Amino acid sequence: MKEKEPLIRLTKRQNMAKSKIWLIRLGALVFAIILGGLVFLIAGANPLTAYGTILSGSLGKVTGIRQVVKTAVPLLGTALALAPCFAMRYWNIGAEGQITMGAMAATFFALNMAHSMPSPVLLIVMGIASIIFGAIWAGIPALFKARWGTNETLFTLMMNYIAIGIVGWLQGGPWEGKPGSQIIPMFDNAAVLPKVLGVHIGWIIVLVLTAFMYVYMSKTKHGYEIKVLGESENTARYAGMNVTKVTIRTACLSGGIAGLVGFMVASGANQTLYSDVAGGVGFTAITVTWLAQLNPFAMVAISLMLAVLSKGASSIQTSLGVPASISDIITGIILLCMLGCEFFINYKMIFRGKEEHKHAEPATPAVKTAGEEAAK
Amino acid sequence: MSFNIIGLIKAAIINGTPLLFGTSGEILTEKSGNLNLGVEGLMFMGGAFGLMGAFLYGNAAGDSASGAVAVAISLLCSFGIGCIGSLIFSFLTITLRANQNVTGLALTIFGTGVGQFVGELMRIKVGGNVTISNALKAAFAEPILPAALQKIPVLGQILFSYNLFVYLGVIMALVMAWFMKKTRKGLFLAAVGESPATADAAGINVTRYRYLATVIGGGISAVGGMVYTMTIAGSVWNHSGLSGEGWVAVALVIFCLWRPINALWGSALFGALLILYLRLPIPFLPTQIYKIVPYIATALVLIMVSMRQRREDQPPQGLGLNYFREDR
């Protein structure tokens, strides 16, 4: 007896035109923004007014644009930091802690060495210290992952809470300014990053990093090793790569860049240190990296978009009475939609009865096509 | 001051109960082969919706509000939103085959956003702190067993002095353990998680098992968030109260070696670690450093489990991998 053909069958799709792929992704983005509009409706605000307020609140004034760039800098920097890890299929979700540790190392020099060396030297020392501490913080879980296969997702995450706790202790203890204030004193001017066009020069640093990451990932041997390891650990071993070394090296690179971001946030944006210095950037950056499909240049655009969203959301809170956390919801919706749309790029759906028109043999088409797929 | 061991045990169990729900739900999910890293988001949503349910009911019913009804509504709201959240996860990973890690993280971002949003929105609409009447609070947080039982020395306090959710959690974990070990469906579920291709060949509907386990597991995890908000946090929405609970719950799954029975004592142990800094101050150890002890302990547990590598302690083999029948 012939079994009934299923309503929808799926086959893998290989070569879809680049333009069509981006069209699908754009469609998903529009769909996500419409869904976000529904959330505004539920909150009792007109979606068009709300989106308008987001744009005018963030891009309407020069100060607003500066704020957006200031928000985008750590986001882009951290997204770039995560890219090599994700390409390796190593789930570093500890950027939050790596940023915090980097900021802590930079702060140590800002507080103790501000008068003993010229400002440019001090800033370079702070930057190097932050890179080293970020790298160490990322290297510990990587070492255990490479040696014993310890779950890096949860380990890097726990390192976040540990780093935040340590800074919390410094803030209320050894580094406290006025006794009882729970606040670390503001940095000396020598330890503050200079400004270019009204925003600290971190924005130039991350743009340089963007170019560096592009070259590193697509033009160097390291980048190639990372990609092979991400595709298959066995292939990497068979090709003679030192998996342990590549894993630890990549994680340290990632942590080092995240640490540098911590330095930029502490010295450029806040000019002091507190336990919430990372402020969720480590998590939001995961979204940026993934949405950009690990492409550094796409990360620039996406981190700017999310910065507009989060800056605009705070003006929504004041003018429309909608909580600013709506920007997290919309970010989440965008990410979920983008994840879903990849399906339509990677797979082709064949509806029942469609295949018979293409093939000359009407007999048992299902079995036939299944066989053909296997042969491919 | 003498150290109160009974008080510590009691506090450990009460603080461990949200973890018990969170962990048990995730164990059910992971048994099916789905690694849902969205537990943090699910617990946030559960906490916010559980409070909202009780709050709206309390407002609507006024003085005649009944505690039992409020508890039931809270349970339903949190379980429901957890199911919806994990349904999104299931749809994306099982049907659309998205990467489980990233989808879980996205669910966390989305879920914490929704939780904060609902909590904030209530605060803005009410114009102050959102809370429920004391009578309703008591229905959530007060002991439910008769006072006579609690008066039994030592045992009375350790065994009979808890709120409803502690007993509910224990029953839930026991039922889940029985389901996984003793029923045919439970064994099928294990087969789906270990080797979906084999299970599929044996005629088990892999998609259905994965969907059901993930959705129900997500609902149970979300109830944990509600239990936290309504008992430990005193039925008030607190911006960062829940943060970290969900992640500790995910780590506890590994600590418990994917067995609900272990979750019973594992959650109490971590409940103790979470509040030890309040109950047992150690001289010269700053509170901020003391507070990170549970996270250090979790990291050590992860390392130990990975070093031991015993065969029976391994995660389900298909964990984190999507099943594509046509790929076989």
XYZ file of C-alpha atoms in Angstrom:
704
model
C 0.000 0.000 0.000
C 1.355 3.381 -0.916
C 1.821 5.732 2.023
C 0.440 9.211 1.755
C 3.029 11.827 0.923
C 3.585 14.330 3.768
C 2.123 17.795 3.314
C 5.483 19.535 3.416
C 8.872 18.029 2.783
C 12.161 19.789 3.353
C 15.354 19.705 1.412
C 18.567 21.574 1.962
C 19.075 24.552 -0.281
C 22.578 25.246 -1.457
C 23.044 28.289 -3.603
C 20.619 31.099 -3.034
C 21.428 34.475 -4.555
C 23.108 36.880 -2.083
C 20.537 39.566 -2.824
C 17.682 37.194 -2.033
C 19.311 36.139 1.250
C 19.563 39.745 2.395
C 16.015 40.386 1.210
C 14.780 37.565 3.454
C 16.760 38.968 6.401
C 15.393 42.437 5.752
C 11.893 40.954 5.657
C 12.486 39.322 9.037
C 13.664 42.653 10.447
C 10.515 44.395 9.199
C 8.397 41.590 10.632
C 10.166 41.988 13.995
C 9.555 45.739 13.996
C 5.859 45.122 13.306
C 5.733 42.642 16.211
C 7.442 45.265 18.365
C 4.652 47.655 17.344
C 2.164 45.201 18.823
C 4.019 45.397 22.142
C 3.632 49.195 22.046
C -0.099 48.744 21.406
C -0.361 46.469 24.452
C 1.439 49.109 26.513
C -1.128 51.636 25.330
C 1.038 53.701 22.987
C 0.653 54.402 19.283
C 3.381 52.336 17.558
C 4.054 55.000 14.907
C 4.438 57.743 17.515
C 6.596 55.409 19.561
C 8.989 54.536 16.736
C 9.031 58.213 15.758
C 9.978 59.149 19.319
C 12.758 56.564 19.271
C 14.245 58.121 16.127
C 13.812 61.765 17.107
C 14.914 61.124 20.687
C 18.153 59.510 19.565
C 19.064 61.067 16.224
C 17.218 64.388 16.437
C 19.964 66.361 18.154
C 23.758 66.400 18.028
C 23.932 65.467 21.716
C 21.612 62.555 20.979
C 23.845 61.323 18.171
C 26.870 61.577 20.473
C 25.008 59.522 23.070
C 24.205 56.906 20.428
C 27.841 56.655 19.371
C 28.900 56.431 23.013
C 26.473 53.539 23.524
C 27.493 51.840 20.287
C 31.246 51.865 21.023
C 31.305 49.187 23.767
C 28.626 47.216 21.930
C 30.639 47.085 18.715
C 33.907 46.437 20.538
C 32.444 43.512 22.468
C 30.695 42.105 19.400
C 34.044 42.099 17.601
C 35.588 40.396 20.617
C 32.995 37.630 20.513
C 33.237 36.993 16.763
C 36.282 34.650 16.795
C 34.822 32.677 19.725
C 31.505 32.182 17.987
C 33.216 31.257 14.717
C 34.956 28.543 16.732
C 31.589 27.467 18.211
C 32.962 28.388 21.635
C 30.150 29.996 23.600
C 31.848 32.806 25.444
C 29.024 34.518 27.291
C 31.433 35.915 29.839
C 32.209 39.167 28.021
C 30.418 40.973 30.826
C 33.014 39.747 33.320
C 35.923 40.279 30.941
C 34.848 43.903 30.441
C 34.580 44.341 34.211
C 38.022 42.871 34.853
C 39.578 45.006 32.104
C 37.987 48.101 33.580
C 39.259 47.086 37.009
C 42.855 46.696 35.817
C 42.733 50.069 34.064
C 41.274 51.687 37.155
C 44.101 50.371 39.312
C 46.594 52.408 37.274
C 44.288 55.391 36.977
C 43.993 55.617 40.760
C 47.596 54.900 41.707
C 49.828 56.077 38.875
C 48.085 59.223 37.612
C 50.840 61.524 38.855
C 53.875 59.413 38.144
C 53.798 59.289 34.338
C 52.685 61.448 31.405
C 49.092 61.018 30.258
C 49.693 59.164 26.940
C 51.979 56.637 28.650
C 49.481 56.187 31.462
C 46.645 55.559 28.988
C 48.725 53.001 27.100
C 49.634 51.238 30.353
C 45.963 51.197 31.348
C 45.020 49.759 27.955
C 47.628 47.011 28.137
C 46.661 46.116 31.716
C 42.989 45.874 30.714
C 43.826 43.598 27.773
C 45.886 41.305 30.014
C 43.206 41.044 32.697
C 40.412 40.475 30.186
C 42.505 37.767 28.532
C 43.225 36.036 31.844
C 39.548 36.118 32.785
C 38.611 34.494 29.467
C 41.602 32.163 29.500
C 40.666 30.335 32.720
C 37.453 28.749 31.372
C 39.158 28.128 28.020
C 41.950 26.211 29.714
C 39.457 23.903 31.408
C 37.429 23.585 28.209
C 40.485 22.608 26.183
C 41.874 20.234 28.792
C 38.773 18.568 30.244
C 35.874 19.708 28.074
C 34.331 21.725 30.924
C 31.116 23.435 29.823
C 32.312 26.887 28.777
C 28.862 28.471 28.495
C 28.172 28.186 32.196
C 31.769 28.620 33.340
C 32.238 31.933 31.489
C 28.876 33.016 32.859
C 29.860 32.266 36.450
C 33.060 34.269 35.878
C 30.785 37.281 35.220
C 29.254 37.144 38.675
C 32.648 36.617 40.264
C 34.147 39.648 38.470
C 31.172 41.849 39.346
C 31.418 40.712 42.978
C 35.123 41.560 43.148
C 34.553 45.080 41.805
C 31.609 45.462 44.177
C 33.959 44.664 47.029
C 36.644 47.121 45.810
C 33.973 49.775 45.458
C 32.855 49.498 49.066
C 36.255 48.554 50.471
C 39.865 49.166 49.456
C 39.180 51.601 46.597
C 36.320 53.515 48.183
C 36.649 57.307 47.961
C 34.849 59.017 50.835
C 34.341 56.472 53.625
C 30.798 55.109 53.472
C 30.096 56.463 49.982
C 30.482 53.107 48.194
C 31.911 55.085 45.274
C 35.363 54.970 43.689
C 36.720 58.518 43.124
C 36.623 60.073 39.652
C 39.750 59.564 37.520
C 42.429 62.213 37.289
C 42.313 64.085 33.969
C 45.508 62.356 32.911
C 43.675 58.995 32.989
C 40.725 60.108 30.860
C 40.608 59.286 27.158
C 40.719 62.439 24.972
C 37.688 63.396 22.883
C 37.418 63.684 19.114
C 34.255 65.321 17.686
C 32.691 65.327 21.130
C 32.998 61.589 21.840
C 35.939 59.854 23.514
C 38.390 58.349 21.032
C 37.113 54.860 21.775
C 35.046 55.181 18.606
C 38.212 55.420 16.526
C 39.726 52.470 18.374
C 36.717 50.242 17.666
C 36.699 51.211 13.995
C 40.361 50.197 13.760
C 39.436 46.981 15.583
C 36.704 46.355 13.010
C 39.240 46.416 10.185
C 41.654 44.308 12.243
C 39.006 41.689 12.962
C 38.021 41.503 9.301
C 41.622 40.861 8.263
C 42.241 38.480 11.182
C 39.184 36.344 10.488
C 39.326 36.151 6.708
C 42.952 36.668 5.710
C 45.141 35.000 8.334
C 46.091 31.454 9.256
C 44.630 31.970 12.736
C 41.273 32.904 11.273
C 41.324 29.844 9.077
C 42.148 27.545 11.995
C 39.286 29.029 14.005
C 36.824 28.372 11.193
C 37.940 24.790 10.657
C 37.731 24.099 14.393
C 34.254 25.605 14.434
C 33.102 23.342 11.609
C 34.512 20.144 13.094
C 36.959 19.447 15.861
C 37.927 16.138 14.296
C 38.768 17.750 10.971
C 40.952 20.262 12.781
C 42.797 17.481 14.604
C 43.180 15.470 11.426
C 44.652 18.510 9.684
C 47.274 18.636 12.405
C 46.008 21.691 14.243
C 46.710 22.034 17.946
C 43.118 22.262 19.178
C 44.081 23.128 22.760
C 46.300 25.960 21.638
C 43.804 27.410 19.166
C 40.985 27.283 21.725
C 42.943 29.049 24.458
C 44.537 31.560 22.080
C 41.186 32.540 20.588
C 39.473 32.848 23.965
C 42.309 35.033 25.252
C 42.151 37.260 22.180
C 38.422 37.600 22.718
C 38.803 38.358 26.416
C 41.607 40.817 25.730
C 39.467 42.864 23.366
C 36.575 42.751 25.826
C 38.976 43.951 28.517
C 40.021 46.837 26.287
C 36.343 47.728 25.931
C 36.187 47.833 29.725
C 39.076 50.312 29.720
C 37.304 52.510 27.163
C 34.057 52.498 29.147
C 35.722 53.234 32.486
C 38.180 55.843 31.216
C 36.239 57.352 28.321
C 32.555 57.217 29.205
C 32.278 56.945 33.014
C 35.661 58.257 34.201
C 35.278 56.016 37.208
C 34.612 52.363 38.024
C 31.553 50.677 39.493
C 30.401 47.078 39.606
C 27.800 47.545 36.845
C 30.409 48.975 34.460
C 29.551 46.403 31.754
C 25.825 47.103 32.139
C 24.588 44.167 30.075
C 26.755 44.982 27.055
C 28.292 41.510 27.206
C 24.901 39.963 26.565
C 23.576 42.435 24.016
C 26.823 42.062 22.062
C 26.035 38.363 21.594
C 22.984 39.501 19.660
C 25.032 41.893 17.554
C 27.607 39.250 16.670
C 24.996 36.732 15.682
C 22.767 39.140 13.764
C 25.811 40.245 11.768
C 26.572 36.613 10.874
C 30.070 37.284 12.263
C 30.705 39.945 9.592
C 32.611 42.834 11.280
C 31.234 45.517 8.967
C 27.647 44.406 9.518
C 28.361 44.657 13.261
C 28.987 48.400 12.900
C 25.517 48.917 11.448
C 23.762 46.603 13.900
C 25.403 48.018 17.005
C 24.407 51.507 15.842
C 20.848 50.281 15.297
C 20.629 48.761 18.784
C 22.199 51.897 20.282
C 19.496 54.002 18.607
C 16.890 51.612 19.997
C 18.185 51.754 23.559
C 18.786 55.529 23.575
C 15.393 56.140 21.966
C 13.726 53.860 24.503
C 14.733 56.122 27.371
C 13.011 59.064 25.685
C 9.924 56.881 25.228
C 9.874 56.260 28.956
C 9.828 59.982 29.719
C 7.411 61.107 27.009
C 5.017 58.155 26.600
C 5.267 56.377 29.944
C 6.342 53.095 28.333
C 9.126 51.342 30.304
C 12.551 51.597 28.657
C 12.998 47.837 28.990
C 10.879 47.613 25.834
C 14.158 48.000 23.949
C 15.220 44.609 25.344
C 11.963 43.068 24.197
C 12.347 44.483 20.687
C 15.994 43.398 20.579
C 14.888 39.905 21.617
C 12.126 39.831 19.011
C 14.516 40.963 16.265
C 17.002 38.277 17.222
C 14.358 35.539 17.391
C 12.988 36.546 13.976
C 16.454 36.636 12.443
C 17.206 33.179 13.846
C 13.953 31.883 12.414
C 14.484 33.364 8.966
C 17.726 31.448 8.455
C 15.521 28.408 8.000
C 14.045 29.845 4.825
C 17.551 30.521 3.554
C 18.906 27.047 4.317
C 15.927 24.879 3.468
C 13.450 24.554 0.671
C 9.911 23.502 1.403
C 8.210 21.229 -1.090
C 4.457 21.045 -0.766
C 2.503 17.865 -1.440
C 2.000 17.201 -5.128
C 4.355 19.931 -6.292
C 7.166 17.582 -7.289
C 5.127 15.537 -9.777
C 4.951 18.454 -12.180
C 8.708 18.628 -12.435
C 9.478 14.935 -12.808
C 8.315 12.862 -15.708
C 7.745 9.674 -13.697
C 4.566 9.908 -11.642
C 5.162 6.605 -9.847
C 6.263 6.867 -6.174
C 7.687 10.352 -6.493
C 8.449 10.621 -2.796
C 10.814 7.671 -2.746
C 12.426 8.794 -5.958
C 13.224 12.310 -4.758
C 14.402 11.038 -1.425
C 16.860 8.824 -3.251
C 18.028 11.697 -5.399
C 18.615 13.832 -2.316
C 20.694 11.078 -0.772
C 22.783 10.803 -3.906
C 23.664 14.482 -3.844
C 25.131 34.995 69.105
C 24.701 31.287 68.820
C 24.434 29.911 65.344
C 20.952 28.673 64.509
C 21.305 25.496 62.450
C 17.567 24.822 62.210
C 17.003 28.344 60.975
C 19.680 27.844 58.343
C 18.176 24.586 57.083
C 14.766 26.210 56.879
C 16.090 29.221 54.998
C 18.108 26.985 52.677
C 15.052 24.978 51.689
C 12.877 28.048 51.200
C 15.555 29.761 49.097
C 16.241 26.564 47.192
C 12.648 26.058 46.087
C 12.749 28.479 43.119
C 15.902 26.663 42.018
C 14.165 23.313 42.454
C 11.454 24.354 39.993
C 13.909 25.988 37.615
C 16.246 22.994 37.617
C 13.585 20.300 37.386
C 11.980 22.041 34.427
C 15.312 22.260 32.665
C 16.068 18.594 33.419
C 12.844 17.612 31.665
C 13.801 19.824 28.718
C 17.343 18.519 28.462
C 16.210 14.897 28.732
C 14.555 15.411 25.349
C 17.846 16.655 23.889
C 16.945 20.339 23.887
C 19.380 22.626 25.674
C 17.269 25.640 26.592
C 19.554 28.397 27.884
C 16.537 30.677 28.205
C 15.716 29.598 31.773
C 16.809 32.983 33.116
C 14.329 34.677 30.792
C 11.589 32.156 31.563
C 11.986 32.693 35.302
C 11.843 36.467 34.866
C 8.644 36.179 32.854
C 7.191 33.710 35.350
C 7.977 36.053 38.229
C 6.448 39.097 36.568
C 3.329 37.347 35.259
C 2.761 35.463 38.514
C 2.774 38.741 40.409
C 0.601 40.406 37.785
C -1.993 37.622 38.005
C -2.270 37.852 41.782
C -2.230 41.660 41.642
C -4.999 41.971 39.051
C -7.099 39.381 40.863
C -6.555 41.156 44.200
C -7.652 44.451 42.643
C -10.706 42.941 40.979
C -11.924 40.940 43.952
C -11.141 43.589 46.579
C -11.800 42.495 50.153
C -13.405 39.224 49.191
C -10.250 37.942 47.498
C -9.453 34.363 48.414
C -5.862 33.292 48.934
C -6.304 29.925 47.283
C -7.688 31.490 44.110
C -4.812 33.980 43.997
C -2.275 31.177 44.318
C -3.984 29.197 41.565
C -4.080 32.228 39.264
C -0.409 32.988 39.899
C 0.536 29.389 39.212
C -1.435 29.367 35.980
C -0.085 32.720 34.794
C 3.537 31.813 35.407
C 3.206 28.299 34.016
C 1.360 29.653 30.976
C 3.916 32.324 30.129
C 6.706 29.778 30.616
C 4.978 27.465 28.145
C 4.611 30.300 25.627
C 8.269 31.288 26.008
C 9.540 27.768 25.564
C 7.082 27.222 22.706
C 8.897 30.021 20.857
C 12.164 28.241 21.630
C 10.776 24.891 20.466
C 9.351 26.315 17.268
C 12.661 27.957 16.371
C 14.904 25.021 17.248
C 12.748 21.977 16.458
C 10.744 23.205 13.487
C 13.015 25.915 12.086
C 16.254 24.243 13.266
C 17.878 27.360 14.642
C 21.002 27.011 16.790
C 19.918 26.052 20.331
C 22.599 28.065 22.145
C 21.842 31.323 20.440
C 18.082 30.817 20.531
C 18.280 30.193 24.268
C 20.334 33.345 24.793
C 17.863 35.297 22.671
C 15.045 33.933 24.815
C 16.913 35.127 27.909
C 17.264 38.655 26.502
C 13.635 38.649 25.409
C 12.350 37.114 28.647
C 14.222 39.398 31.029
C 13.011 42.302 28.877
C 9.396 41.115 29.115
C 9.715 40.518 32.857
C 11.183 43.961 33.529
C 8.681 45.548 31.174
C 5.650 44.010 32.859
C 7.028 44.820 36.308
C 7.785 48.417 35.322
C 4.510 48.886 33.482
C 2.568 47.837 36.584
C 4.630 50.256 38.642
C 3.946 53.120 36.247
C 0.209 52.357 36.013
C -0.189 52.040 39.772
C 2.145 54.923 40.500
C 4.174 53.252 43.211
C 5.277 49.856 44.356
C 3.168 47.006 43.076
C 2.177 44.671 45.829
C -0.774 42.637 47.035
C -2.754 42.674 50.254
C -1.246 41.071 53.338
C -3.936 38.386 53.396
C -2.983 37.299 49.877
C 0.738 37.505 50.673
C 0.159 35.131 53.560
C -1.463 32.598 51.240
C 1.786 32.479 49.267
C 4.450 32.711 51.915
C 2.978 31.425 55.200
C 3.230 27.778 56.359
C 0.225 25.748 55.283
C 0.381 22.782 57.641
C -1.462 22.919 60.997
C 0.381 24.683 63.807
C 0.288 21.537 65.960
C 2.683 19.771 63.577
C 5.102 22.683 63.631
C 5.328 22.530 67.397
C 7.041 19.129 67.331
C 10.573 19.871 68.501
C 13.265 20.105 65.766
C 11.367 18.008 63.190
C 8.371 20.303 63.276
C 10.450 23.227 62.080
C 12.566 21.283 59.603
C 9.738 19.298 58.001
C 6.386 20.991 58.533
C 6.949 24.725 58.609
C 7.048 25.612 54.928
C 4.883 27.426 52.445
C 2.818 25.559 49.894
C 5.388 25.728 47.095
C 8.061 23.802 48.980
C 5.782 20.764 49.223
C 4.538 21.287 45.691
C 8.133 21.349 44.449
C 9.044 18.151 46.274
C 5.978 16.355 44.905
C 6.743 17.649 41.405
C 10.338 16.409 41.544
C 9.269 13.003 42.867
C 6.621 12.640 40.159
C 9.157 13.627 37.534
C 11.678 11.088 38.831
C 9.009 8.392 38.772
C 7.936 9.416 35.269
C 11.480 9.245 33.917
C 12.428 5.960 35.531
C 9.265 3.922 35.683
C 6.960 4.840 32.840
C 7.156 3.850 29.211
C 6.785 7.464 28.087
C 9.643 8.496 30.358
C 11.921 5.884 28.812
C 10.860 6.964 25.331
C 11.777 10.517 26.306
C 15.237 9.362 27.375
C 15.607 7.552 24.047
C 14.724 10.735 22.161
C 17.371 12.656 24.077
C 20.061 10.007 23.751
C 19.638 9.168 20.107
C 16.780 10.766 18.204
C 17.542 8.791 15.047
C 17.204 5.469 16.885
C 14.049 6.627 18.629
C 12.611 7.739 15.312
C 13.380 4.364 13.754
C 11.632 2.672 16.691
C 8.484 4.602 15.842
C 8.678 7.270 18.534
C 7.487 10.693 17.431
C 10.651 12.683 18.142
C 9.129 16.058 17.332
C 6.170 15.560 19.654
C 8.322 14.399 22.580
C 10.735 17.292 22.170
C 7.967 19.856 21.917
C 6.060 18.533 24.925
C 9.109 18.109 27.174
C 10.456 21.553 26.320
C 7.150 23.354 26.698
C 6.185 21.680 29.979
C 9.748 21.982 31.283
C 9.760 25.687 30.435
C 6.464 26.126 32.267
C 7.847 24.444 35.385
C 10.987 26.615 35.270
C 8.847 29.754 35.016
C 6.884 28.691 38.109
C 10.236 28.882 39.937
C 10.443 32.574 39.071
C 6.949 33.116 40.442
C 7.815 31.270 43.672
C 10.822 33.549 44.098
C 8.860 36.756 43.598
C 5.889 35.734 45.711
C 7.680 34.166 48.679
C 11.303 35.299 48.982
C 10.936 38.752 47.441
C 7.751 39.380 49.442
C 5.363 39.760 46.457
C 7.020 42.976 45.264
C 8.603 43.433 41.850
C 12.271 44.065 42.308
C 14.352 45.089 39.334
C 17.287 42.773 39.858
C 15.968 40.319 42.444
C 15.760 37.390 40.082
C 18.968 38.005 38.233
C 21.245 34.982 38.185
C 18.632 32.520 39.553
C 17.948 31.032 36.135
C 21.603 30.579 35.299
C 22.322 28.878 38.608
C 19.361 26.603 37.823
C 20.920 25.652 34.478
C 24.247 24.912 36.151
C 22.456 22.863 38.832
C 21.145 20.558 36.102
C 24.731 19.463 35.483
C 25.397 19.243 39.236
C 22.323 17.007 39.587
C 23.484 14.787 36.714
C 20.105 15.130 34.989
C 18.238 13.428 37.852
C 15.249 15.145 39.492
C 15.916 13.291 42.778
C 19.328 14.966 43.037
C 17.654 18.305 42.384
C 15.870 17.914 45.739
C 19.048 18.198 47.790
C 21.091 20.092 45.203
C 18.661 23.004 45.206
C 18.638 23.125 49.024
C 22.445 23.136 49.042
C 22.594 26.047 46.620
C 19.752 27.746 48.464
C 22.017 27.596 51.514
C 24.985 29.031 49.592
C 22.845 31.920 48.364
C 21.913 33.064 51.875
C 24.902 31.896 53.892
C 26.369 35.401 53.979
C 23.315 36.588 55.915
C 23.098 33.650 58.302
C 26.691 32.811 58.997
C 28.916 35.887 58.769
C 32.606 35.031 58.727
C 34.880 37.632 60.354
C 37.175 39.473 57.901
C 35.350 38.071 54.875
C 33.650 41.009 53.105
C 29.977 40.461 52.241
C 30.547 41.219 48.554
C 33.125 38.448 48.327
C 30.959 36.094 50.388
C 28.093 36.665 47.949
C 30.045 35.213 45.030
C 30.565 31.885 46.823
C 27.625 30.171 45.039
C 29.076 31.126 41.669
C 32.541 29.897 42.585
C 30.945 26.688 43.852
C 29.055 26.319 40.559
C 32.266 26.773 38.576
C 34.022 24.164 40.742
C 31.122 21.766 40.225
C 31.383 22.205 36.450
C 35.099 21.456 36.594
C 34.660 18.404 38.812
C 31.884 16.904 36.723
C 33.930 17.341 33.556
C 37.043 15.816 35.127
C 35.309 12.721 36.492
C 33.803 11.670 33.174
C 31.897 8.682 34.528
C 29.748 6.967 31.951
C 26.504 7.130 33.888
C 27.017 10.817 34.708
C 27.005 12.072 31.136
C 24.466 14.413 29.563
C 21.969 12.977 27.078
C 24.004 12.250 23.960
C 21.818 14.254 21.635
C 21.857 17.304 23.915
C 22.046 20.568 22.012
C 21.785 18.936 18.597
C 18.825 19.474 16.351
C 17.377 16.423 14.691
C 16.919 16.537 10.954
C 15.349 13.332 9.751
C 16.459 13.860 6.170
C 20.086 14.072 7.365
C 20.184 10.496 8.626
